Short mmCIF file of C-alpha atoms in Angstrom, two decimals:
data_model
loop_
_atom_site.label_atom_id
_atom_site.label_comp_id
_atom_site.label_asym_id
_atom_site.label_seq_id
_atom_site.Cartn_x
_atom_site.Cartn_y
_atom_site.Cartn_z
CA UNK A 1 -17.30 54.51 -51.51
CA UNK A 2 -16.05 50.99 -51.06
CA UNK A 3 -13.55 49.55 -53.45
CA UNK A 4 -14.50 46.61 -55.64
CA UNK A 5 -13.88 43.33 -53.84
CA UNK A 6 -13.02 41.36 -56.97
CA UNK A 7 -9.96 39.16 -56.70
CA UNK A 8 -6.97 40.66 -58.45
CA UNK A 9 -4.39 38.32 -59.91
CA UNK A 10 -2.01 41.09 -60.87
CA UNK A 11 -0.84 42.23 -64.27
CA UNK A 12 0.29 39.21 -66.23
CA UNK A 13 3.19 39.79 -68.63
CA UNK A 14 3.04 38.00 -71.95
CA UNK A 15 5.79 35.91 -73.52
CA UNK A 16 4.86 36.99 -77.05
CA UNK A 17 3.26 33.63 -77.90
CA UNK A 18 -0.06 34.30 -76.24
CA UNK A 19 1.08 32.74 -72.96
CA UNK A 20 0.88 34.86 -69.84
CA UNK A 21 3.26 34.40 -66.94
CA UNK A 22 2.30 35.00 -63.35
CA UNK A 23 4.93 37.36 -61.89
CA UNK A 24 6.92 35.99 -58.99
CA UNK A 25 6.79 37.87 -55.72
CA UNK A 26 9.96 37.76 -53.64
CA UNK A 27 9.91 37.75 -49.88
CA UNK A 28 13.00 38.85 -48.02
CA UNK A 29 14.19 37.10 -44.86
CA UNK A 30 16.25 38.31 -41.97
CA UNK A 31 19.88 37.21 -41.98
CA UNK A 32 19.50 35.43 -38.62
CA UNK A 33 16.80 33.14 -40.03
CA UNK A 34 18.99 31.98 -42.93
CA UNK A 35 21.76 30.36 -40.88
CA UNK A 36 22.18 26.60 -41.10
CA UNK A 37 21.07 26.05 -37.50
CA UNK A 38 17.95 28.19 -37.95
CA UNK A 39 16.96 26.48 -41.21
CA UNK A 40 17.70 23.04 -39.75
CA UNK A 41 15.50 23.78 -36.75
CA UNK A 42 12.72 24.93 -39.06
CA UNK A 43 12.91 21.75 -41.17
CA UNK A 44 13.04 19.37 -38.21
CA UNK A 45 10.09 21.08 -36.53
CA UNK A 46 7.92 19.96 -39.45
CA UNK A 47 9.11 16.34 -39.56
CA UNK A 48 7.65 15.07 -36.31
CA UNK A 49 8.52 11.68 -34.78
CA UNK A 50 9.14 8.22 -36.17
CA UNK A 51 7.17 5.07 -35.30
CA UNK A 52 9.19 4.67 -32.11
CA UNK A 53 8.35 8.18 -30.94
CA UNK A 54 11.84 9.52 -31.53
CA UNK A 55 12.20 12.87 -33.32
CA UNK A 56 13.45 12.74 -36.89
CA UNK A 57 16.82 14.40 -37.33
CA UNK A 58 18.41 15.75 -40.51
CA UNK A 59 22.14 15.46 -41.17
CA UNK A 60 22.92 18.40 -43.47
CA UNK A 61 26.45 17.18 -44.21
CA UNK A 62 25.47 13.63 -45.18
CA UNK A 63 22.16 14.76 -46.72
CA UNK A 64 20.25 12.11 -44.77
CA UNK A 65 17.44 11.90 -42.25
CA UNK A 66 17.40 9.43 -39.35
CA UNK A 67 14.36 7.16 -39.25
CA UNK A 68 13.36 3.93 -37.51
CA UNK A 69 14.52 2.04 -40.63
CA UNK A 70 17.88 3.81 -40.68
CA UNK A 71 19.34 6.82 -42.45
CA UNK A 72 17.55 7.76 -45.66
CA UNK A 73 18.46 10.42 -48.25
CA UNK A 74 16.59 13.68 -47.85
CA UNK A 75 14.65 15.62 -50.42
CA UNK A 76 16.22 18.86 -51.71
CA UNK A 77 13.41 20.83 -50.10
CA UNK A 78 14.65 19.56 -46.71
CA UNK A 79 18.24 20.59 -47.37
CA UNK A 80 19.11 23.82 -45.48
CA UNK A 81 21.69 24.74 -48.13
CA UNK A 82 19.09 24.52 -50.90
CA UNK A 83 16.53 26.46 -48.87
CA UNK A 84 19.03 29.26 -48.30
CA UNK A 85 19.68 29.62 -52.04
CA UNK A 86 15.95 29.98 -52.69
CA UNK A 87 15.43 32.74 -50.14
CA UNK A 88 16.44 36.34 -50.57
CA UNK A 89 18.27 37.92 -47.67
CA UNK A 90 16.79 41.12 -46.35
CA UNK A 91 18.96 44.13 -47.08
CA UNK A 92 20.21 46.34 -44.31
CA UNK A 93 18.45 49.61 -43.71
CA UNK A 94 20.08 52.54 -45.50
CA UNK A 95 22.53 54.46 -43.41
CA UNK A 96 22.50 58.12 -42.61
CA UNK A 97 22.76 60.36 -45.66
CA UNK A 98 26.20 61.93 -45.89
CA UNK A 99 27.37 64.78 -48.07
CA UNK A 100 25.69 68.11 -48.64
CA UNK A 101 24.68 67.29 -52.21
CA UNK A 102 23.00 64.01 -51.21
CA UNK A 103 21.18 65.74 -48.37
CA UNK A 104 19.94 68.45 -50.72
CA UNK A 105 18.90 65.87 -53.31
CA UNK A 106 17.01 63.72 -50.80
CA UNK A 107 15.01 66.77 -49.73
CA UNK A 108 14.37 68.06 -53.25
CA UNK A 109 10.63 67.77 -54.07
CA UNK A 110 11.28 67.56 -57.81
CA UNK A 111 13.76 64.71 -57.34
CA UNK A 112 11.19 62.90 -55.21
CA UNK A 113 8.66 63.29 -58.02
CA UNK A 114 11.05 61.85 -60.60
CA UNK A 115 11.88 58.71 -58.59
CA UNK A 116 8.28 57.51 -58.44
CA UNK A 117 7.56 54.32 -60.44
CA UNK A 118 6.87 54.66 -64.15
CA UNK A 119 3.27 54.34 -65.27
CA UNK A 120 1.62 54.50 -68.68
CA UNK A 121 -1.15 56.81 -69.87
CA UNK A 122 -3.20 54.91 -72.44
CA UNK A 123 -4.75 58.05 -73.97
CA UNK A 124 -1.55 60.01 -74.59
CA UNK A 125 0.79 57.00 -74.77
CA UNK A 126 3.08 58.77 -72.29
CA UNK A 127 5.33 56.76 -69.98
CA UNK A 128 6.08 59.04 -67.04
CA UNK A 129 6.79 58.85 -63.31
CA UNK A 130 3.60 58.17 -61.42
CA UNK A 131 3.65 61.61 -59.79
CA UNK A 132 2.78 63.24 -63.13
CA UNK A 133 -0.24 60.98 -63.69
CA UNK A 134 -3.71 60.86 -62.19
CA UNK A 135 -4.73 57.44 -60.89
CA UNK A 136 -8.36 56.45 -61.45
CA UNK A 137 -9.75 53.36 -59.77
CA UNK A 138 -12.96 51.37 -60.07
CA UNK A 139 -15.00 51.56 -56.86
CA UNK A 140 -18.41 50.28 -55.82
CA UNK A 141 -21.18 52.43 -54.44
CA UNK A 142 -21.77 51.78 -50.70
CA UNK A 143 -25.54 51.58 -51.20
CA UNK A 144 -25.43 49.82 -54.57
CA UNK A 145 -22.54 47.31 -54.52
CA UNK A 146 -23.18 46.22 -58.11
CA UNK A 147 -22.82 49.78 -59.39
CA UNK A 148 -19.29 50.64 -60.53
CA UNK A 149 -17.88 54.17 -60.43
CA UNK A 150 -14.64 55.74 -61.60
CA UNK A 151 -13.02 57.75 -58.80
CA UNK A 152 -9.63 59.37 -58.13
CA UNK A 153 -7.22 57.01 -56.43
CA UNK A 154 -5.16 57.54 -53.27
CA UNK A 155 -1.77 58.02 -54.94
CA UNK A 156 -2.40 61.64 -55.82
CA UNK A 157 -3.11 62.26 -52.13
CA UNK A 158 0.36 61.22 -51.05
CA UNK A 159 1.56 64.80 -51.44
CA UNK A 160 -0.84 66.09 -48.80
CA UNK A 161 0.11 66.32 -45.10
CA UNK A 162 -2.07 64.67 -42.49
CA UNK A 163 -3.20 66.20 -39.24
CA UNK A 164 -3.02 64.12 -36.12
CA UNK A 165 -0.24 62.19 -34.38
CA UNK A 166 -0.51 58.56 -35.32
CA UNK A 167 0.52 55.63 -33.11
CA UNK A 168 3.39 53.60 -34.47
CA UNK A 169 2.25 50.08 -35.24
CA UNK A 170 4.34 47.09 -34.29
CA UNK A 171 5.77 44.98 -37.15
CA UNK A 172 3.49 42.08 -36.25
CA UNK A 173 0.34 44.14 -35.93
CA UNK A 174 -2.13 43.71 -38.76
CA UNK A 175 -3.82 46.90 -39.91
CA UNK A 176 -7.18 47.02 -41.71
CA UNK A 177 -7.27 48.44 -45.20
CA UNK A 178 -9.42 51.60 -45.30
CA UNK A 179 -12.16 51.99 -47.87
CA UNK A 180 -13.11 54.88 -50.10
CA UNK A 181 -15.41 56.14 -47.35
CA UNK A 182 -12.42 56.85 -45.15
CA UNK A 183 -10.86 60.28 -45.14
CA UNK A 184 -7.72 60.98 -47.09
CA UNK A 185 -4.91 59.86 -44.79
CA UNK A 186 -1.21 59.64 -45.34
CA UNK A 187 1.87 58.41 -43.57
CA UNK A 188 3.37 60.65 -40.94
CA UNK A 189 6.62 62.49 -41.10
CA UNK A 190 9.86 61.05 -39.82
CA UNK A 191 11.49 64.41 -39.10
CA UNK A 192 10.99 66.97 -36.40
CA UNK A 193 10.25 70.67 -36.77
CA UNK A 194 13.97 71.49 -36.88
CA UNK A 195 14.54 69.25 -39.88
CA UNK A 196 16.30 66.51 -37.90
CA UNK A 197 15.43 62.89 -38.44
CA UNK A 198 13.43 61.37 -35.60
CA UNK A 199 10.91 58.65 -34.95
CA UNK A 200 8.25 60.99 -33.66
CA UNK A 201 5.29 61.59 -35.94
CA UNK A 202 4.51 65.19 -36.85
CA UNK A 203 1.18 66.95 -36.59
CA UNK A 204 -0.04 67.70 -40.09
CA UNK A 205 -3.22 68.45 -42.03
CA UNK A 206 -5.94 65.81 -42.20
CA UNK A 207 -9.04 64.43 -40.52
CA UNK A 208 -8.29 60.82 -39.63
CA UNK A 209 -5.61 58.97 -37.73
CA UNK A 210 -3.42 56.48 -39.50
CA UNK A 211 -0.10 54.68 -39.31
CA UNK A 212 2.67 54.12 -41.78
CA UNK A 213 1.31 50.61 -42.35
CA UNK A 214 -2.39 51.28 -42.93
CA UNK A 215 -2.17 53.77 -45.80
CA UNK A 216 -5.00 52.96 -48.15
CA UNK A 217 -3.71 50.90 -51.03
CA UNK A 218 -4.94 50.94 -54.60
CA UNK A 219 -8.12 49.25 -55.71
CA UNK A 220 -7.79 45.95 -57.61
CA UNK A 221 -8.47 47.78 -60.88
CA UNK A 222 -6.61 51.07 -61.38
CA UNK A 223 -5.72 53.00 -64.50
CA UNK A 224 -3.72 56.16 -65.14
CA UNK A 225 -4.07 59.25 -67.28
CA UNK A 226 -1.95 62.35 -67.61
CA UNK A 227 -2.62 64.72 -64.71
CA UNK A 228 -4.06 67.43 -66.92
CA UNK A 229 -7.53 68.90 -66.42
CA UNK A 230 -8.19 69.22 -70.14
CA UNK A 231 -7.49 65.50 -70.64
CA UNK A 232 -9.62 64.42 -67.67
CA UNK A 233 -12.51 66.56 -68.94
CA UNK A 234 -12.29 64.97 -72.39
CA UNK A 235 -12.23 61.42 -70.99
CA UNK A 236 -15.18 61.91 -68.65
CA UNK A 237 -17.30 63.97 -71.03
CA UNK A 238 -20.54 62.60 -72.48
CA UNK A 239 -19.52 63.18 -76.09
CA UNK A 240 -19.10 60.42 -78.65
CA UNK A 241 -15.41 61.21 -78.99
CA UNK A 242 -14.86 60.22 -75.35
CA UNK A 243 -15.98 56.63 -75.96
CA UNK A 244 -12.61 55.67 -77.40
CA UNK A 245 -10.83 57.33 -74.48
CA UNK A 246 -12.93 55.34 -72.01
CA UNK A 247 -12.16 52.11 -73.85
CA UNK A 248 -8.43 52.81 -73.79
CA UNK A 249 -8.41 53.35 -70.03
CA UNK A 250 -8.60 49.63 -69.23
CA UNK A 251 -7.93 48.13 -72.66
CA UNK A 252 -4.62 46.51 -71.70
CA UNK A 253 -5.60 45.37 -68.24
CA UNK A 254 -5.77 41.65 -67.50
CA UNK A 255 -6.64 39.49 -64.54
CA UNK A 256 -9.87 38.66 -62.76
CA UNK A 257 -10.48 42.25 -61.68
CA UNK A 258 -10.43 43.44 -65.30
CA UNK A 259 -12.98 40.82 -66.35
CA UNK A 260 -15.49 42.12 -63.80
CA UNK A 261 -15.33 45.69 -65.14
CA UNK A 262 -18.10 46.70 -67.53
CA UNK A 263 -17.39 50.05 -69.16
CA UNK A 264 -20.90 50.51 -70.51
CA UNK A 265 -22.62 49.98 -67.17
CA UNK A 266 -20.06 51.92 -65.13
CA UNK A 267 -20.65 55.53 -64.13
CA UNK A 268 -18.20 58.16 -65.38
CA UNK A 269 -18.82 61.43 -63.55
CA UNK A 270 -18.89 64.18 -66.21
CA UNK A 271 -17.47 66.75 -63.76
CA UNK A 272 -14.50 64.63 -62.67
CA UNK A 273 -11.98 67.26 -63.78
CA UNK A 274 -13.63 69.94 -61.64
CA UNK A 275 -13.98 67.56 -58.68
CA UNK A 276 -10.27 66.74 -58.71
CA UNK A 277 -9.38 70.43 -58.93
CA UNK A 278 -11.77 71.32 -56.11
CA UNK A 279 -10.29 68.66 -53.86
CA UNK A 280 -6.72 69.74 -54.57
CA UNK A 281 -7.58 73.37 -53.88
CA UNK A 282 -9.24 72.47 -50.61
CA UNK A 283 -6.22 70.46 -49.49
CA UNK A 284 -3.82 73.24 -50.47
CA UNK A 285 -5.80 75.87 -48.55
CA UNK A 286 -5.94 73.66 -45.45
CA UNK A 287 -2.21 72.94 -45.60
CA UNK A 288 -1.27 76.62 -46.00
CA UNK A 289 -3.58 77.67 -43.16
CA UNK A 290 -2.06 74.99 -40.95
CA UNK A 291 1.47 76.20 -41.64
CA UNK A 292 0.45 79.83 -41.18
CA UNK A 293 -1.02 79.09 -37.75
CA UNK A 294 2.34 77.67 -36.64
CA UNK A 295 4.31 80.49 -38.17
CA UNK A 296 5.35 82.80 -35.32
CA UNK A 297 7.03 86.16 -35.87
CA UNK A 298 9.96 86.88 -36.03
CA UNK A 299 11.19 83.32 -36.65
CA UNK A 300 8.87 82.65 -39.61
CA UNK A 301 9.67 78.95 -39.56
CA UNK A 302 7.58 77.94 -42.58
CA UNK A 303 6.24 81.09 -44.23
CA UNK A 304 8.20 84.34 -44.40
CA UNK A 305 6.64 87.46 -45.95
CA UNK A 306 8.78 89.80 -48.04
CA UNK A 307 8.11 93.29 -49.30
CA UNK A 308 9.75 92.91 -52.72
CA UNK A 309 11.18 90.27 -55.04
CA UNK A 310 14.72 91.35 -54.20
CA UNK A 311 14.26 90.29 -50.58
CA UNK A 312 13.63 86.66 -51.56
CA UNK A 313 17.36 85.97 -51.85
CA UNK A 314 17.83 86.85 -48.17
CA UNK A 315 15.41 84.16 -46.95
CA UNK A 316 17.07 81.04 -45.58
CA UNK A 317 15.80 77.60 -46.65
CA UNK A 318 13.75 79.19 -49.41
CA UNK A 319 11.77 76.66 -51.40
CA UNK A 320 9.24 78.56 -53.52
CA UNK A 321 7.46 81.90 -53.71
CA UNK A 322 3.73 82.31 -53.14
CA UNK A 323 2.19 85.49 -54.47
CA UNK A 324 -1.19 86.93 -55.35
CA UNK A 325 -1.09 88.19 -58.90
CA UNK A 326 -3.41 90.93 -60.08
CA UNK A 327 -4.02 89.06 -63.33
CA UNK A 328 -4.08 85.37 -64.20
CA UNK A 329 -2.26 84.14 -67.29
CA UNK A 330 -2.03 80.32 -67.35
CA UNK A 331 0.65 80.33 -70.06
CA UNK A 332 3.06 82.46 -68.03
CA UNK A 333 2.03 81.43 -64.52
CA UNK A 334 2.61 77.74 -65.28
CA UNK A 335 6.34 78.19 -65.85
CA UNK A 336 7.14 81.21 -63.67
CA UNK A 337 10.49 81.02 -61.85
CA UNK A 338 12.74 83.44 -59.99
CA UNK A 339 16.52 83.55 -60.47
CA UNK A 340 18.53 84.08 -57.29
CA UNK A 341 21.97 85.56 -57.95
CA UNK A 342 25.10 84.46 -56.11
CA UNK A 343 23.34 81.41 -54.65
CA UNK A 344 25.05 78.03 -54.38
CA UNK A 345 21.86 76.05 -54.02
CA UNK A 346 18.39 76.78 -55.38
CA UNK A 347 19.52 79.37 -57.90
CA UNK A 348 16.14 79.08 -59.62
CA UNK A 349 13.00 78.68 -57.52
CA UNK A 350 9.39 78.28 -58.69
CA UNK A 351 6.83 81.04 -58.32
CA UNK A 352 3.22 80.03 -57.61
CA UNK A 353 0.41 82.46 -58.37
CA UNK A 354 -2.18 81.56 -55.72
CA UNK A 355 -4.83 83.56 -57.54
CA UNK A 356 -4.50 81.06 -60.40
CA UNK A 357 -4.05 77.89 -58.34
CA UNK A 358 -6.78 78.52 -55.74
CA UNK A 359 -9.28 80.63 -57.64
CA UNK A 360 -11.27 83.49 -56.14
CA UNK A 361 -13.03 81.35 -53.54
CA UNK A 362 -9.82 79.69 -52.34
CA UNK A 363 -7.98 83.01 -52.08
CA UNK A 364 -10.86 84.47 -50.09
CA UNK A 365 -10.85 81.60 -47.58
CA UNK A 366 -7.05 81.71 -47.27
CA UNK A 367 -6.89 85.44 -46.60
CA UNK A 368 -9.78 85.37 -44.15
CA UNK A 369 -8.14 82.56 -42.17
CA UNK A 370 -4.54 83.79 -42.11
CA UNK A 371 -3.12 87.24 -41.39
CA UNK A 372 0.19 86.52 -43.12
CA UNK A 373 -1.61 86.00 -46.44
CA UNK A 374 -4.07 88.81 -45.80
CA UNK A 375 -1.39 91.43 -45.14
CA UNK A 376 1.22 90.35 -47.71
CA UNK A 377 1.22 89.70 -51.44
CA UNK A 378 4.57 87.87 -51.57
CA UNK A 379 5.34 85.01 -49.16
CA UNK A 380 8.27 82.58 -49.28
CA UNK A 381 7.46 78.96 -48.41
CA UNK A 382 10.53 77.40 -46.83
CA UNK A 383 11.76 73.89 -47.52
CA UNK A 384 12.56 72.02 -44.32
CA UNK A 385 13.71 68.42 -44.11
CA UNK A 386 10.20 67.37 -43.20
CA UNK A 387 8.15 64.96 -45.26
CA UNK A 388 4.91 66.92 -44.97
CA UNK A 389 6.64 70.11 -46.14
CA UNK A 390 7.97 68.31 -49.21
CA UNK A 391 4.45 67.09 -49.92
CA UNK A 392 3.18 70.64 -49.78
CA UNK A 393 5.75 71.70 -52.39
CA UNK A 394 4.79 68.67 -54.49
CA UNK A 395 1.11 69.57 -54.29
CA UNK A 396 1.81 73.10 -55.52
CA UNK A 397 3.81 71.81 -58.46
CA UNK A 398 1.21 69.13 -59.23
CA UNK A 399 -1.52 71.74 -59.48
CA UNK A 400 0.62 73.67 -61.95
CA UNK A 401 0.69 70.67 -64.26
CA UNK A 402 -3.01 70.01 -63.77
CA UNK A 403 -4.12 73.54 -64.65
CA UNK A 404 -1.72 74.25 -67.50
CA UNK A 405 -3.47 74.84 -70.82
CA UNK A 406 -2.55 72.99 -73.99
CA UNK A 407 -1.08 75.08 -76.74
#
């Protein structure tokens, strides 16, 4: 589907007196462009020539400009010193991470989930990091542009690896913004298979090529709800009780995009909760199959099978445990962890019951496509310093929160 093309003026904060303020967007400038000579050259290039054909020159010390009639005082907007104060200098790129704790923290999937921007769920009144919420955006049907639909946004897909090497775009190259009809694509990894930082993109799961600059952005009108299947089912149901939930979704939105949204005429898919779950399961199966295909014995770079729970502590770079439980208990499977004794890092690691996360159909496809999952019930998923691997861990944890049942 194509996203709505309505102009979006942004969320306008209120002063408390009914007056809304347009937020100011800062642009950062390179340090070399903020020197006096560079700013002076920029100002004089816009002045042109006087009546005698001589170029107009600015004297920054005397605050004057030379003209055919003599030196005249300049406007503040022509003063390089004033221009420099109104422009924000671009910060230097962060240096290499030093210290074992900082390296571990930067590669911790749960820390990456907590540093995402805060967003608000209007139905539960919860203010949480965006990772724990499900983004829902208003899109238009490709065959019926005037028909508005509610669809899952692209943010929840940022935990999924992508599949093909993507060319690195130049800073000046303009990339088109994909539409809803495009496949789910994500930015490539900036680390190699050995966990070292590099500029080479990694081959991951996906179906389309992309660059770090053409990741599909949000639609002009996007709302959030808690990433919980029970809540999504209640919002998108056809019951009378869901009317209030639908109204709350975009109740506090402002701007031109919000004025074009008509809740009554929009289409709310009643099976949205199942569709989101089906898509997440499909992505998880594809990602695990991809890692299993590149998992060569005896190295077991990404997935290492173990015969018992006691052998988990001997696995290096252990991140989480994948196992196929005989029974499914959402209350216990949602918070299952394994304690590793005498470990300095990762003393407690999560345990994911794939029978619960993937369902019978997903488990069947996974075991038919991979021998490591077909021949073993307990597999350790390692945590390398690779962005796509962190996304895989984030996807597993996200599905835990989505499937957990309310008490």
